[in-house]
GROMACS .gro file of C-alpha atoms in nm:
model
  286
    1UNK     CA    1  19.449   3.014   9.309
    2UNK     CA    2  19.580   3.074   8.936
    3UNK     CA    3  19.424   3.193   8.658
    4UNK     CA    4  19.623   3.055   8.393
    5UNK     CA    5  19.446   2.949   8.100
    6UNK     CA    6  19.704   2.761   7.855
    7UNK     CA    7  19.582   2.429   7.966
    8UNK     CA    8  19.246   2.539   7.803
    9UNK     CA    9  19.390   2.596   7.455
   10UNK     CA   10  19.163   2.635   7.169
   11UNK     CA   11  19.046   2.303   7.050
   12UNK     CA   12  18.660   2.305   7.082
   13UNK     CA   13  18.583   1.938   7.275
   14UNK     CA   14  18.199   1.916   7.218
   15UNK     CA   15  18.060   1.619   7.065
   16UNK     CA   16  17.728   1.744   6.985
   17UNK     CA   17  17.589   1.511   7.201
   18UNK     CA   18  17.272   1.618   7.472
   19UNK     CA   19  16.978   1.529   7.648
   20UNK     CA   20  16.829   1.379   7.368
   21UNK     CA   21  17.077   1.139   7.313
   22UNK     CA   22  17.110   0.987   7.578
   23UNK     CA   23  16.909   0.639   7.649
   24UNK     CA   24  16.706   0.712   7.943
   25UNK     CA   25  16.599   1.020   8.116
   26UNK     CA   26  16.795   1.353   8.178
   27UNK     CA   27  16.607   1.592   8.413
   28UNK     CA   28  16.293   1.459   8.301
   29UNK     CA   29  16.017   1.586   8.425
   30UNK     CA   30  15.909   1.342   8.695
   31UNK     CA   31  16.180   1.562   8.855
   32UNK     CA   32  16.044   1.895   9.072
   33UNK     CA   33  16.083   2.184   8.918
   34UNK     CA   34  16.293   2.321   9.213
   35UNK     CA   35  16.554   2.020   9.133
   36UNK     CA   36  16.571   2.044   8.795
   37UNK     CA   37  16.831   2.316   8.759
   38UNK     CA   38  17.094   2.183   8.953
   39UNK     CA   39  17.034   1.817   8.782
   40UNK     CA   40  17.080   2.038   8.442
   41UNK     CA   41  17.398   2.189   8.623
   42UNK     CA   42  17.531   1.826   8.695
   43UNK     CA   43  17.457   1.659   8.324
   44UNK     CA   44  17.651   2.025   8.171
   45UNK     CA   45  17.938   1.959   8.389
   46UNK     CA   46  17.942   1.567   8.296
   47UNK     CA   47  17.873   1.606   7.931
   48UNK     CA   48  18.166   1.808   7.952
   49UNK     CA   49  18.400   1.604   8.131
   50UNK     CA   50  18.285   1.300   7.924
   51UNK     CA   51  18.347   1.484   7.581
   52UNK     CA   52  18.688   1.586   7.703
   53UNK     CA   53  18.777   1.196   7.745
   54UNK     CA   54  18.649   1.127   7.375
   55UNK     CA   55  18.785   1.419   7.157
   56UNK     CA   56  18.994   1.313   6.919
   57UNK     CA   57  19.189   1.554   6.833
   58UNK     CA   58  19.368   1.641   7.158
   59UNK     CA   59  19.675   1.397   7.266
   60UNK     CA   60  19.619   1.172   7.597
   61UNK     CA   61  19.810   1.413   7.852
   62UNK     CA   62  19.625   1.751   7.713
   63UNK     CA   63  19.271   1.537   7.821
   64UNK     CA   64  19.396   1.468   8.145
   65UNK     CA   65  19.521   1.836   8.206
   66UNK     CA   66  19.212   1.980   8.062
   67UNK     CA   67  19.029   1.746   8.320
   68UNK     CA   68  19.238   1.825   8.623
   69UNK     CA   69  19.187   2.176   8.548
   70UNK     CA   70  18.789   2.109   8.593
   71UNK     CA   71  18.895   1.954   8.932
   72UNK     CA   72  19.024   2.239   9.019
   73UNK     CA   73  18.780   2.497   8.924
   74UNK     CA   74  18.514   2.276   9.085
   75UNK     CA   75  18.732   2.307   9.413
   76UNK     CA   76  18.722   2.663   9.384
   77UNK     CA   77  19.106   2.628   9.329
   78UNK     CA   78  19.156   2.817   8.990
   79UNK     CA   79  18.960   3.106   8.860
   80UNK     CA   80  18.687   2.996   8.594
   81UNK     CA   81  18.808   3.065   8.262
   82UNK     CA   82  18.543   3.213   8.039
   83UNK     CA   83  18.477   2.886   7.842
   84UNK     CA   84  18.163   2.707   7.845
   85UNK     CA   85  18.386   2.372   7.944
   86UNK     CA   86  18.505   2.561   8.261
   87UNK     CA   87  18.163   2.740   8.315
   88UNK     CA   88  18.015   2.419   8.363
   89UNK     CA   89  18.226   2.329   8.645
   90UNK     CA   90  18.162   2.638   8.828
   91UNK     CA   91  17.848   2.649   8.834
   92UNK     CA   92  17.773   2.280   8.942
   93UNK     CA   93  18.022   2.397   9.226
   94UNK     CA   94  17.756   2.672   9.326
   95UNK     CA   95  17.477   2.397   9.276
   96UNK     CA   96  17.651   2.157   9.535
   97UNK     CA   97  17.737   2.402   9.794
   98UNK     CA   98  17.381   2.506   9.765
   99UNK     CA   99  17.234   2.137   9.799
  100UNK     CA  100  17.501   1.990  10.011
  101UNK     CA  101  17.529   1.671   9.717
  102UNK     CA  102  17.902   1.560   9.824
  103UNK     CA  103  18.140   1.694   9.595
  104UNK     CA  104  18.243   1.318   9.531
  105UNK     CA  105  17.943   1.278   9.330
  106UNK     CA  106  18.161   1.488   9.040
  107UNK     CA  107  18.516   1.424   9.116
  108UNK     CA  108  18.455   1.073   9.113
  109UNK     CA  109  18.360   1.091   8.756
  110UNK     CA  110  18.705   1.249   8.673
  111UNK     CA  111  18.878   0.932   8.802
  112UNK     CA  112  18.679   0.708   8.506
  113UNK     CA  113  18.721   0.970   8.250
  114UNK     CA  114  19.100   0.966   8.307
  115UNK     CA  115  19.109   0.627   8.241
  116UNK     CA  116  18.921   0.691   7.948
  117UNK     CA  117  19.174   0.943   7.806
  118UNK     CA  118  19.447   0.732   7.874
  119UNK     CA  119  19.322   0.428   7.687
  120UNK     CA  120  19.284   0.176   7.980
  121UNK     CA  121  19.272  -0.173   7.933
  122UNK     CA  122  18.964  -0.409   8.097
  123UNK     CA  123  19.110  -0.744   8.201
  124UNK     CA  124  18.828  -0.892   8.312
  125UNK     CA  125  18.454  -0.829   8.476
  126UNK     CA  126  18.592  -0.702   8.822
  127UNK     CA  127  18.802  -0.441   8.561
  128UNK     CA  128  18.460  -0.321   8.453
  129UNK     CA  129  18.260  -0.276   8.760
  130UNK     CA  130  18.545  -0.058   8.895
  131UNK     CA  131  18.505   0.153   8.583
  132UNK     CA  132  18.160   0.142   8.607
  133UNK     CA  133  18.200   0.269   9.023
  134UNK     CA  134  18.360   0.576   8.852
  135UNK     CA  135  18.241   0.643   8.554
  136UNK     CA  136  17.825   0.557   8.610
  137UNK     CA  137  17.778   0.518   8.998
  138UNK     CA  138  17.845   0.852   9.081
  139UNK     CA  139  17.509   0.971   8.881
  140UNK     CA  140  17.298   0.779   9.125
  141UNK     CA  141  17.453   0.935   9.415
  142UNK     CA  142  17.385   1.259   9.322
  143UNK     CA  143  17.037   1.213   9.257
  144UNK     CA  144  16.966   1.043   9.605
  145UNK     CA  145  17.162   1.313   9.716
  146UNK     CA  146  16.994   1.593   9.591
  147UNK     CA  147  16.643   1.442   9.692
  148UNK     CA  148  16.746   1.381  10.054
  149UNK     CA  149  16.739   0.971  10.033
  150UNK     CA  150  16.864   0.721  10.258
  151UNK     CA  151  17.203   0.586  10.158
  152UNK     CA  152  17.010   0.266  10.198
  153UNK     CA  153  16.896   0.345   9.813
  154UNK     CA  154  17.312   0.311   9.708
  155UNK     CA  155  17.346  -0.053   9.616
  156UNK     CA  156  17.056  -0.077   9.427
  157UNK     CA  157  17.171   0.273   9.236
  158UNK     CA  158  17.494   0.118   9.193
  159UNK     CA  159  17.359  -0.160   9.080
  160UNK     CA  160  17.100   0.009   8.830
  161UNK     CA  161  17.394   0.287   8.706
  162UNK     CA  162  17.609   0.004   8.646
  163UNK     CA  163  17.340  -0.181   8.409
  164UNK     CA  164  17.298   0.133   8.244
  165UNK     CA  165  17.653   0.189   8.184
  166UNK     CA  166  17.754  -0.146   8.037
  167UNK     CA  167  17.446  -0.186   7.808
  168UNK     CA  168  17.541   0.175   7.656
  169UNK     CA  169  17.895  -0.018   7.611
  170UNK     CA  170  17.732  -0.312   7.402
  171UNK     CA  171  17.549  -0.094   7.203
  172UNK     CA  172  17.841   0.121   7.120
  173UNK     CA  173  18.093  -0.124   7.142
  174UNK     CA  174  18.233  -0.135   6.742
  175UNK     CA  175  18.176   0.271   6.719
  176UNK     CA  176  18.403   0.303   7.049
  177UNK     CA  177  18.666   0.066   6.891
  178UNK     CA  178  18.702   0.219   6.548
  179UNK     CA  179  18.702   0.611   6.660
  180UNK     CA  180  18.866   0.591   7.000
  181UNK     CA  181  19.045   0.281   7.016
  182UNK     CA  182  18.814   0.190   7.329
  183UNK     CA  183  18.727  -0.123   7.408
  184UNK     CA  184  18.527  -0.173   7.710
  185UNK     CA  185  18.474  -0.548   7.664
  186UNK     CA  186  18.670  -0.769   7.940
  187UNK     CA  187  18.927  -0.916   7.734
  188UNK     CA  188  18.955  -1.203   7.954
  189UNK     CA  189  18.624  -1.294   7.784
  190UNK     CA  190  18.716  -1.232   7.412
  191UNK     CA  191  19.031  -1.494   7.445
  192UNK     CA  192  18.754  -1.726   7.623
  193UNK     CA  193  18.620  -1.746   7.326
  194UNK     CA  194  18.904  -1.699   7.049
  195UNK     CA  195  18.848  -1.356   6.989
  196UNK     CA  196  19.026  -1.021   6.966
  197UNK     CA  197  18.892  -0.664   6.973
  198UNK     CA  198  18.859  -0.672   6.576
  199UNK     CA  199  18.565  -0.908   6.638
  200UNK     CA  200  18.392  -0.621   6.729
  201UNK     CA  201  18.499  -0.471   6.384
  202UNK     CA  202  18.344  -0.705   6.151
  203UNK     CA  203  17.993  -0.549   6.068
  204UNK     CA  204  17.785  -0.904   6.248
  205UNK     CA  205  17.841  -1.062   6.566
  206UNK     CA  206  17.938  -1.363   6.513
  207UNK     CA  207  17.814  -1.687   6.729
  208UNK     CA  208  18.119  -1.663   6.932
  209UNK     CA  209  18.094  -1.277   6.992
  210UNK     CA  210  17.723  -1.314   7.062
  211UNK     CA  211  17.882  -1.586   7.343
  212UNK     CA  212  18.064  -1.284   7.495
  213UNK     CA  213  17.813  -1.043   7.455
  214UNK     CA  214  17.522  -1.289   7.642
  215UNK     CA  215  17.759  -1.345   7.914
  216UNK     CA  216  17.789  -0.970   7.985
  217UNK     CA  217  17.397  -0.947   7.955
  218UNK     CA  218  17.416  -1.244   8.192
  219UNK     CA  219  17.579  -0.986   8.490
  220UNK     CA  220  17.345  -0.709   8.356
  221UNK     CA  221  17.067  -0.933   8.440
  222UNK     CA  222  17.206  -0.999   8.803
  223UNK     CA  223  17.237  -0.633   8.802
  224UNK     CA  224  16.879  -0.574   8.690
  225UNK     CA  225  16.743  -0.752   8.950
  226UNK     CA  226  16.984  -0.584   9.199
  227UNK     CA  227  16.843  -0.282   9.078
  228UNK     CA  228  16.474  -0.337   9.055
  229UNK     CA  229  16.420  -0.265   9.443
  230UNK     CA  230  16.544   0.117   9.467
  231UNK     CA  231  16.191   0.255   9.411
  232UNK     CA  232  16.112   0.070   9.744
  233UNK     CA  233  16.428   0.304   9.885
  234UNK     CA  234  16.290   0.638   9.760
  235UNK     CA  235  16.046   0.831   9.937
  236UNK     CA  236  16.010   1.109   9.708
  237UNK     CA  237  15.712   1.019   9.507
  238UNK     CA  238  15.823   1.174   9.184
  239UNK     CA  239  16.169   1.034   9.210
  240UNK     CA  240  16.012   0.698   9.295
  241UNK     CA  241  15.849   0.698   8.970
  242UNK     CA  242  16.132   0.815   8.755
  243UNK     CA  243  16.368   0.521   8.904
  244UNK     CA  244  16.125   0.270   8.830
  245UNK     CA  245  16.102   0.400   8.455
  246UNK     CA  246  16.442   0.342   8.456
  247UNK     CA  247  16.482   0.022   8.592
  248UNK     CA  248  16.223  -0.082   8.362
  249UNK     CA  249  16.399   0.037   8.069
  250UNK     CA  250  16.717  -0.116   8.198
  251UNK     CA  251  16.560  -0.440   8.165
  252UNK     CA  252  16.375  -0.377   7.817
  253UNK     CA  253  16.755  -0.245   7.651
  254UNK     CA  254  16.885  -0.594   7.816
  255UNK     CA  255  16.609  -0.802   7.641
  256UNK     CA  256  16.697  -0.593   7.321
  257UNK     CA  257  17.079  -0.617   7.283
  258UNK     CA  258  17.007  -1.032   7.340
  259UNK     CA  259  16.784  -1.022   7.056
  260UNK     CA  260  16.938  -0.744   6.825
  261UNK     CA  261  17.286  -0.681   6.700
  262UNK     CA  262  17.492  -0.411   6.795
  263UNK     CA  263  17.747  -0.424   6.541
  264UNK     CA  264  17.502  -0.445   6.230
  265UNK     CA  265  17.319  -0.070   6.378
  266UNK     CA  266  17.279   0.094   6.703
  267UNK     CA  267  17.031  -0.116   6.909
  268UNK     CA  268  16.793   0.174   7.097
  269UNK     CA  269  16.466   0.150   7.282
  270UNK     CA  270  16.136   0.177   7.116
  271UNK     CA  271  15.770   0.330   7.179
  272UNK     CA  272  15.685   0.015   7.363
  273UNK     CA  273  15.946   0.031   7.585
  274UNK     CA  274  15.847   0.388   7.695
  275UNK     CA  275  15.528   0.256   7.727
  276UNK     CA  276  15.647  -0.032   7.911
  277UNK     CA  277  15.871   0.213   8.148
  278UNK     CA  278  15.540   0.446   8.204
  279UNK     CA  279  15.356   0.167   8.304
  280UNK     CA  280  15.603   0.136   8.555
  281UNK     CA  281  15.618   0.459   8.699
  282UNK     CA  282  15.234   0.495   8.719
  283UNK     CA  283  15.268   0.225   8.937
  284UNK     CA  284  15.493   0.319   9.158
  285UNK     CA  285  15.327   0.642   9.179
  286UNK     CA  286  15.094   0.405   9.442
   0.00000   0.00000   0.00000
C-alpha cells in the first residue's frame, strides 16, 4: 500500500454536472430509504470517474493514472488521499463490502472510461455495444445487486443501460465532438452514408445524418423492447416500479431524438414523458 499522492496533482476535474442532470432517475425515491445511501455512494464514485475521462485540461496519460489510482483505492490498495475524487472511491468500497454488490460493478466502469481518455475510435455497432458493456451495463448490475435480484434480470438491464447510454450519445453527439474530440457514432455508418464526423458539426442534421442517426434509433428500438421485460425480473416492488419508469422513458427519448434534432439544441424529455413514465410505474406497482 502507498500513499503517494503526485498522481492526484491539483487540477480540479469536476464538471458541475449531478443528479439533476442526468436524463432519468438517480436514487430516486422509488428506492428504500435503507438503499439509497450506497446508490448515492455509487453515482459519487461514477460521476467522478466519468468527469476524470472528460476534463480537458489534463493530457490522456494523467486521466488514465488518475483513474488507475481510483482502482486502487477502491481495492483498498493505496491509502485515500484527502480529495473528494479519492473519497468517493473509498467510500463506495465500504458500501460494497457492506452489500456484497461485486466489485466489478465499479471497476468495470474504469475499463470504458479509459477508452474514453484515450480517444477511442468506434468502427462499427459491435464497437459500441462493447463500450456500452463498460461504460453503461455495469449501472444495472449494481442495482440488481444491491436489491438481491436474480441475475435472470441482466439481459434485459443490459439491454435497457445500453438504450440509455446510446440515446445520451445522440443527444450529445456535436457537444462531445467539438469539446472532447469524441465521437461515439460507428464510423462504419457515417462513410455508409458519405459522411465524416464534421457532419455532426454543422448546426442541422442533414437527410443523410438523420439516415445514420435513425439507424442507431433502429438498434435502440431492438434494445427497447429487449428491455421492456425487466420489471417482470424484479421482485422488489419499489424497484419494479422505478425500472419500468425507466424503460418507459427509454422509449419516449427514442421517439424524441426521431422527431427532434440533436444538433440544432439538446433534445430532453418533457412533463408528458414523466407523466407517461409514472403511468408506468403505477402500474407495475400491481
Amino acid at each position: 500500500m502507498t500513499d503517494n499522492t503526485d498522481v492526484w496533482g491539483t487540477t480540479d476535474v469536476s464538471s458541475g454536472k449531478g443528479a439533476s442532470d442526468e436524463n432519468f432517475p438517480v436514487g430516486s425515491l422509488l428506492i428504500s430509504r435503507a438503499l439509497r445511501p450506497h446508490v448515492h455512494a455509487y453515482y459519487a464514485y461514477a460521476r467522478v470517474i466519468d468527469d476524470i475521462a472528460d476534463c480537458e485540461t489534463l493530457p490522456p496519460q494523467d486521466k488514465v493514472a488518475r483513474l488507475n489510482a481510483m482502482e486502487e483505492v477502491l481495492h483498498g490498495q493505496r491509502t485515500a488521499i484527502n480529495r473528494p475524487d479519492a473519497q468517493s472511491a473509498a467510500r463506495l468500497r465500504v458500501s460494497l463490502m457492506q452489500t456484497g454488490v461485486p466489485f466489478e460493478t465499479a471497476t468495470d466502469l474504469l475499463i470504458a472510461f479509459r477508452d474514453d481518455s484515450l480517444g477511442k475510435d468506434y468502427a462499427n455497432w459491435s464497437d459500441l455495444l462493447h463500450y456500452c458493456r463498460y461504460s453503461a451495463n455495469p449501472v444495472g448490475r449494481y442495482l440488481i445487486g444491491l436489491h438481491k435480484e436474480s441475475a435472470e434480470a441482466f439481459a434485459a438491464s443490459d439491454a435497457l443501460c445500453t438504450s440509455l447510454q446510446i440515446l445520451n450519445h445522440l443527444q450529445d453527439c456535436a457537444q462531445d465532438l467539438r469539446r472532447l474530440k469524441r465521437c461515439y457514432i460507428p464510423s462504419d455508418m457515417l462513410r455508409q452514408h458519405g459522411l465524416t464526423n464534421d457532419a455532426l458539426l454543422e448546426g442541422r442534421t442533414s437527410a443523410a445524418l438523420r439516415r445514420v442517426f435513425n439507424t442507431l434509433l433502429d438498434g435502440v428500438d431492438t434494445l427497447n423492447r429487449q428491455a421492456a421485460i425487466l420489471p417482470r425480473h424484479i421482485r422488489s416492488r419499489r424497484f419494479r416500479m422505478e425500472c419500468a419508469a425507466i424503460v418507459t422513458l427509454a422509449e419516449r427519448l427514442t421517439l424524441r431524438l426521431r422527431r427532434e434534432d440533436p444538433l440544432a439544441g439538446r433534445v430532453a424529455l418533457r412533463r408528458t414523458d414523466a407523466m407517461h413514465a409514472a403511468a408506468a410505474a403505477l402500474k407495475a406497482w400491481r
